[in-house]
Amino acid sequence: MNKIELLAPAGSLEKLKTSILFGADAVYCGGLNFGLRAGADNFSVEELKEGIEFAHQRDKKVYMTLNMIPHNKELAQLPEYIEEIRELNLDALIISDPGVFAFVKKEMPEMEIHISTQANNVNWASALFWAEQGAERIILARELDRDEIKEIAAKTEGKVELEYFVHGAMCISYSGRCLLSNYFVGRDANKGDCAQSCRWKYHLVEEKRPGEYYPIEENDQGTFIMNSRDLNLAEEIPELIEIGLSSLKIEGRMKSVHYAAAVVNTYRQLIDQYYADPENYQADPKLLAELRKISHRDYTKGFYYGKPGSEGQRYESSSYLRTYDFMGVVKAYDPEAQEAVVEVRNKIFKGDELEFIVPGQKTFTIRADYLLDEEGAEIEAAPHPKQLIKIPLTEEVPIGSLLRRQKEN
């Protein structure tokens, strides 16, 4: 059995490197055009070159999104864009539109193509159709339950790879093809500019009673009628592997570096532990708890056990649950002085209890008994983002490890 791929989001060059360092087998990112995350720090051609080189040096892969649903005027820009990315040595393109697919197949016949979840792949016949056109992988719709996934896997075995989302934000619209944002604010979700209108607070207004707002639930603050909880299938890893999937995908190109590190690190360790001893595998509760330390909405299993009812939504609020702050990134370690050089992201105080997220390891906590600035002078606090400081650390950790601090109640 080939080991299942762990595929992580890369909304910026820093997030790409973080995901790779923390154990992703592959990352997916967007260029400056034709992707579906206009709000992400999408990659320039130069950044893509650097990111791909970084990944390939570590025997990892980079997939780029080309999954926009283009109108004629956008389609006219495609030939020039293909020329820009032709020499990048990408491992695959993620595509949803048949016209874009046909163009890429003609102009870049050697390029591996993955069919985006935006293409609404919910049955085995659709998967086989794309396989016959030359697609190497199908990214399944999130609206599938486990029995449907099993059937698709059985009927496509050996003909096409299957990828499935296991963690992150859920879109209220079928396979993410939403018109709410376009209708309300003129921002097209199918061109990467979603305003997340489904997360807004809504009241009901009757036509003949203008100005009278009726909450849809019994709550005078309104209700969030389309606000899905976040997907979390970490406990289902054994079955997801046995079903016959090729890749487990984490959502979140617009999420933080902390999110990328913590989620990838958790899934990496859970997957590795399963392969090490499948018969006796039990999901480590401490690892599962890591997924509650990142910024997230209440979790759901999505459609995995069938269509979610009201338990799949959060009606009270669209806000995130945040119990930890991302504090900094380890840039170096001095074993003689037993100090870590840290690039600050949020204000760190002398005496703080800081938790380290280390690739391939469980987290651990230290107390910052002192802080030193770059000149070696002791300071009481490090308030400036990107400021470099030294903190005591008795054991060496890899460059790129992260620090966080629990929020006060």
GROMACS .gro file of C-alpha atoms in nm, residues 52-292:
model
  241
   52ILE     CA    1   0.897   2.489  -0.565
   53GLU     CA    2   1.273   2.469  -0.522
   54PHE     CA    3   1.231   2.457  -0.142
   55ALA     CA    4   0.976   2.175  -0.172
   56HIS     CA    5   1.163   1.971  -0.433
   57GLN     CA    6   1.486   1.986  -0.233
   58ARG     CA    7   1.291   1.801   0.040
   59ASP     CA    8   1.125   1.560  -0.203
   60LYS     CA    9   0.785   1.730  -0.164
   61LYS     CA   10   0.537   1.842  -0.429
   62VAL     CA   11   0.370   2.172  -0.522
   63TYR     CA   12   0.029   2.193  -0.691
   64MET     CA   13  -0.106   2.523  -0.821
   65THR     CA   14  -0.469   2.624  -0.851
   66LEU     CA   15  -0.605   2.716  -1.192
   67ASN     CA   16  -0.961   2.650  -1.077
   68MET     CA   17  -1.134   2.979  -1.151
   69ILE     CA   18  -1.450   2.957  -1.365
   70PRO     CA   19  -1.352   3.214  -1.629
   71HIS     CA   20  -1.568   3.427  -1.854
   72ASN     CA   21  -1.450   3.507  -2.207
   73LYS     CA   22  -1.242   3.807  -2.105
   74GLU     CA   23  -1.058   3.606  -1.839
   75LEU     CA   24  -1.012   3.316  -2.075
   76ALA     CA   25  -0.834   3.547  -2.319
   77GLN     CA   26  -0.560   3.597  -2.060
   78LEU     CA   27  -0.497   3.224  -2.018
   79PRO     CA   28  -0.238   3.172  -2.298
   80GLU     CA   29  -0.011   3.442  -2.158
   81TYR     CA   30  -0.047   3.304  -1.806
   82ILE     CA   31   0.036   2.951  -1.919
   83GLU     CA   32   0.355   3.083  -2.076
   84GLU     CA   33   0.450   3.245  -1.744
   85ILE     CA   34   0.414   2.922  -1.546
   86ARG     CA   35   0.531   2.677  -1.813
   87GLU     CA   36   0.891   2.655  -1.687
   88LEU     CA   37   0.813   2.649  -1.316
   89ASN     CA   38   0.843   2.272  -1.274
   90LEU     CA   39   0.508   2.247  -1.095
   91ASP     CA   40   0.393   1.898  -1.002
   92ALA     CA   41   0.027   1.951  -1.097
   93LEU     CA   42  -0.239   2.207  -1.183
   94ILE     CA   43  -0.580   2.206  -1.012
   95ILE     CA   44  -0.853   2.282  -1.268
   96SER     CA   45  -1.234   2.292  -1.264
   97ASP     CA   46  -1.340   2.441  -1.599
   98PRO     CA   47  -1.351   2.203  -1.901
   99GLY     CA   48  -1.231   2.477  -2.137
  100VAL     CA   49  -0.928   2.550  -1.920
  101PHE     CA   50  -0.867   2.175  -1.890
  102ALA     CA   51  -0.871   2.131  -2.270
  103PHE     CA   52  -0.639   2.428  -2.323
  104VAL     CA   53  -0.385   2.306  -2.069
  105LYS     CA   54  -0.397   1.952  -2.208
  106LYS     CA   55  -0.317   2.089  -2.553
  107GLU     CA   56  -0.050   2.341  -2.454
  108MET     CA   57   0.109   2.148  -2.164
  109PRO     CA   58   0.044   1.779  -2.238
  110GLU     CA   59   0.309   1.672  -1.989
  111MET     CA   60   0.140   1.856  -1.697
  112GLU     CA   61  -0.045   1.648  -1.436
  113ILE     CA   62  -0.401   1.775  -1.383
  114HIS     CA   63  -0.615   1.743  -1.074
  115ILE     CA   64  -0.988   1.813  -1.107
  116SER     CA   65  -1.099   2.069  -0.849
  117THR     CA   66  -1.378   2.017  -0.599
  118GLN     CA   67  -1.542   2.308  -0.784
  119ALA     CA   68  -1.622   2.061  -1.063
  120ASN     CA   69  -1.878   1.892  -0.833
  121ASN     CA   70  -1.742   1.539  -0.846
  122VAL     CA   71  -1.997   1.340  -0.646
  123ASN     CA   72  -2.015   1.007  -0.834
  124TRP     CA   73  -1.793   0.743  -0.991
  125ALA     CA   74  -1.914   0.807  -1.346
  126SER     CA   75  -1.798   1.169  -1.328
  127ALA     CA   76  -1.463   1.055  -1.189
  128LEU     CA   77  -1.419   0.806  -1.473
  129PHE     CA   78  -1.514   1.070  -1.730
  130TRP     CA   79  -1.234   1.299  -1.613
  131ALA     CA   80  -0.993   1.005  -1.598
  132GLU     CA   81  -1.072   0.926  -1.961
  133GLN     CA   82  -0.996   1.287  -2.054
  134GLY     CA   83  -0.653   1.252  -1.896
  135ALA     CA   84  -0.694   1.378  -1.540
  136GLU     CA   85  -0.466   1.208  -1.289
  137ARG     CA   86  -0.663   1.299  -0.976
  138ILE     CA   87  -1.017   1.389  -0.869
  139ILE     CA   88  -1.069   1.617  -0.569
  140LEU     CA   89  -1.399   1.485  -0.439
  141ALA     CA   90  -1.681   1.712  -0.332
  142ARG     CA   91  -1.721   1.759   0.041
  143GLU     CA   92  -2.088   1.661   0.011
  144LEU     CA   93  -2.003   1.289   0.003
  145ASP     CA   94  -2.048   1.041   0.286
  146ARG     CA   95  -1.811   0.755   0.352
  147ASP     CA   96  -2.018   0.492   0.171
  148GLU     CA   97  -2.026   0.707  -0.142
  149ILE     CA   98  -1.650   0.759  -0.121
  150LYS     CA   99  -1.597   0.383  -0.086
  151GLU     CA  100  -1.808   0.315  -0.395
  152ILE     CA  101  -1.626   0.576  -0.601
  153ALA     CA  102  -1.291   0.437  -0.487
  154ALA     CA  103  -1.392   0.080  -0.573
  155LYS     CA  104  -1.515   0.169  -0.922
  156THR     CA  105  -1.219   0.390  -1.011
  157GLU     CA  106  -0.941   0.184  -0.855
  158GLY     CA  107  -0.624   0.197  -1.063
  159LYS     CA  108  -0.773   0.452  -1.304
  160VAL     CA  109  -0.754   0.779  -1.116
  161GLU     CA  110  -0.639   0.910  -0.778
  162LEU     CA  111  -0.890   1.046  -0.525
  163GLU     CA  112  -0.840   1.337  -0.288
  164TYR     CA  113  -1.073   1.439  -0.003
  165PHE     CA  114  -1.091   1.733   0.237
  166VAL     CA  115  -1.039   1.634   0.601
  167HIS     CA  116  -0.997   1.963   0.784
  168GLY     CA  117  -1.090   2.330   0.766
  169ALA     CA  118  -1.371   2.568   0.684
  170MET     CA  119  -1.683   2.435   0.512
  171CYS     CA  120  -1.862   2.627   0.236
  172ILE     CA  121  -2.242   2.639   0.264
  173SER     CA  122  -2.282   2.613  -0.115
  174TYR     CA  123  -2.246   2.295  -0.317
  175SER     CA  124  -1.875   2.236  -0.375
  176GLY     CA  125  -1.815   2.603  -0.306
  177ARG     CA  126  -2.006   2.732  -0.609
  178CYS     CA  127  -2.178   3.022  -0.438
  179LEU     CA  128  -2.356   3.334  -0.570
  180LEU     CA  129  -2.433   3.508  -0.241
  181SER     CA  130  -2.121   3.723  -0.240
  182ASN     CA  131  -2.175   3.825  -0.602
  183TYR     CA  132  -2.538   3.915  -0.537
  184PHE     CA  133  -2.482   4.115  -0.218
  185VAL     CA  134  -2.155   4.299  -0.280
  186GLY     CA  135  -2.054   4.223  -0.639
  187ARG     CA  136  -1.761   4.003  -0.536
  188ASP     CA  137  -1.754   3.681  -0.738
  189ALA     CA  138  -1.672   3.371  -0.532
  190ASN     CA  139  -1.616   3.178  -0.853
  191LYS     CA  140  -1.336   3.419  -0.941
  192GLY     CA  141  -1.169   3.401  -0.602
  193ASP     CA  142  -1.322   3.708  -0.436
  194CYS     CA  143  -1.574   3.565  -0.186
  195ALA     CA  144  -1.694   3.805   0.086
  196GLN     CA  145  -1.813   3.510   0.300
  197SER     CA  146  -2.172   3.637   0.297
  198CYS     CA  147  -2.282   3.305   0.448
  199ARG     CA  148  -2.109   3.407   0.772
  200TRP     CA  149  -2.306   3.729   0.813
  201LYS     CA  150  -2.581   3.789   1.068
  202TYR     CA  151  -2.933   3.786   0.919
  203HIS     CA  152  -3.284   3.893   1.022
  204LEU     CA  153  -3.615   3.824   0.849
  205VAL     CA  154  -3.807   4.125   0.709
  206GLU     CA  155  -4.166   4.100   0.589
  207GLU     CA  156  -4.238   4.300   0.271
  208LYS     CA  157  -4.523   4.509   0.415
  209ARG     CA  158  -4.347   4.576   0.745
  210PRO     CA  159  -4.027   4.758   0.643
  211GLY     CA  160  -3.798   4.831   0.931
  212GLU     CA  161  -3.937   4.549   1.144
  213TYR     CA  162  -3.670   4.284   1.182
  214TYR     CA  163  -3.764   3.937   1.297
  215PRO     CA  164  -3.490   3.705   1.419
  216ILE     CA  165  -3.512   3.369   1.247
  217GLU     CA  166  -3.421   3.200   1.576
  218GLU     CA  167  -3.544   3.325   1.911
  219ASN     CA  168  -3.248   3.552   1.961
  220ASP     CA  169  -3.265   3.932   1.958
  221GLN     CA  170  -2.916   3.949   1.807
  222GLY     CA  171  -3.023   3.778   1.486
  223THR     CA  172  -2.895   3.448   1.357
  224PHE     CA  173  -2.625   3.302   1.140
  225ILE     CA  174  -2.843   3.078   0.925
  226MET     CA  175  -2.569   2.963   0.684
  227ASN     CA  176  -2.268   2.957   0.915
  228SER     CA  177  -2.115   2.610   0.892
  229ARG     CA  178  -1.891   2.465   1.158
  230ASP     CA  179  -1.537   2.369   1.059
  231LEU     CA  180  -1.456   2.022   0.930
  232ASN     CA  181  -1.241   1.791   1.146
  233LEU     CA  182  -1.192   1.427   1.043
  234ALA     CA  183  -0.876   1.360   1.242
  235GLU     CA  184  -1.042   1.074   1.430
  236GLU     CA  185  -1.139   0.905   1.102
  237ILE     CA  186  -0.783   0.867   0.967
  238PRO     CA  187  -0.775   0.483   0.973
  239GLU     CA  188  -1.091   0.450   0.765
  240LEU     CA  189  -0.994   0.733   0.530
  241ILE     CA  190  -0.668   0.551   0.458
  242GLU     CA  191  -0.834   0.212   0.412
  243ILE     CA  192  -1.106   0.346   0.181
  244GLY     CA  193  -0.849   0.389  -0.094
  245LEU     CA  194  -0.794   0.765  -0.107
  246SER     CA  195  -0.463   0.893  -0.238
  247SER     CA  196  -0.457   1.227  -0.057
  248LEU     CA  197  -0.599   1.391   0.256
  249LYS     CA  198  -0.642   1.764   0.206
  250ILE     CA  199  -0.636   2.045   0.462
  251GLU     CA  200  -0.827   2.364   0.380
  252GLY     CA  201  -0.689   2.704   0.473
  253ARG     CA  202  -0.477   2.908   0.231
  254MET     CA  203  -0.597   3.224   0.404
  255LYS     CA  204  -0.530   3.091   0.754
  256SER     CA  205  -0.226   3.179   0.968
  257VAL     CA  206   0.121   3.028   0.986
  258HIS     CA  207   0.021   2.896   1.329
  259TYR     CA  208  -0.276   2.717   1.173
  260ALA     CA  209  -0.059   2.560   0.903
  261ALA     CA  210   0.203   2.438   1.149
  262ALA     CA  211  -0.034   2.302   1.414
  263VAL     CA  212  -0.280   2.127   1.181
  264VAL     CA  213  -0.015   1.975   0.954
  265ASN     CA  214   0.193   1.862   1.254
  266THR     CA  215  -0.111   1.694   1.411
  267TYR     CA  216  -0.226   1.508   1.100
  268ARG     CA  217   0.133   1.410   1.014
  269GLN     CA  218   0.184   1.242   1.350
  270LEU     CA  219  -0.157   1.072   1.350
  271ILE     CA  220  -0.101   0.932   0.999
  272ASP     CA  221   0.249   0.811   1.084
  273GLN     CA  222   0.131   0.648   1.405
  274TYR     CA  223  -0.139   0.460   1.216
  275TYR     CA  224   0.105   0.324   0.956
  276ALA     CA  225   0.350   0.225   1.229
  277ASP     CA  226   0.097  -0.009   1.395
  278PRO     CA  227  -0.244  -0.024   1.220
  279GLU     CA  228  -0.383  -0.308   1.432
  280ASN     CA  229  -0.326  -0.134   1.764
  281TYR     CA  230  -0.374   0.225   1.654
  282GLN     CA  231  -0.563   0.460   1.882
  283ALA     CA  232  -0.580   0.832   1.807
  284ASP     CA  233  -0.368   1.014   2.062
  285PRO     CA  234  -0.600   1.244   2.266
  286LYS     CA  235  -0.317   1.494   2.317
  287LEU     CA  236  -0.270   1.525   1.943
  288LEU     CA  237  -0.644   1.561   1.882
  289ALA     CA  238  -0.650   1.837   2.145
  290GLU     CA  239  -0.399   2.034   1.937
  291LEU     CA  240  -0.674   2.105   1.684
  292ARG     CA  241  -0.868   2.295   1.951
   0.00000   0.00000   0.00000
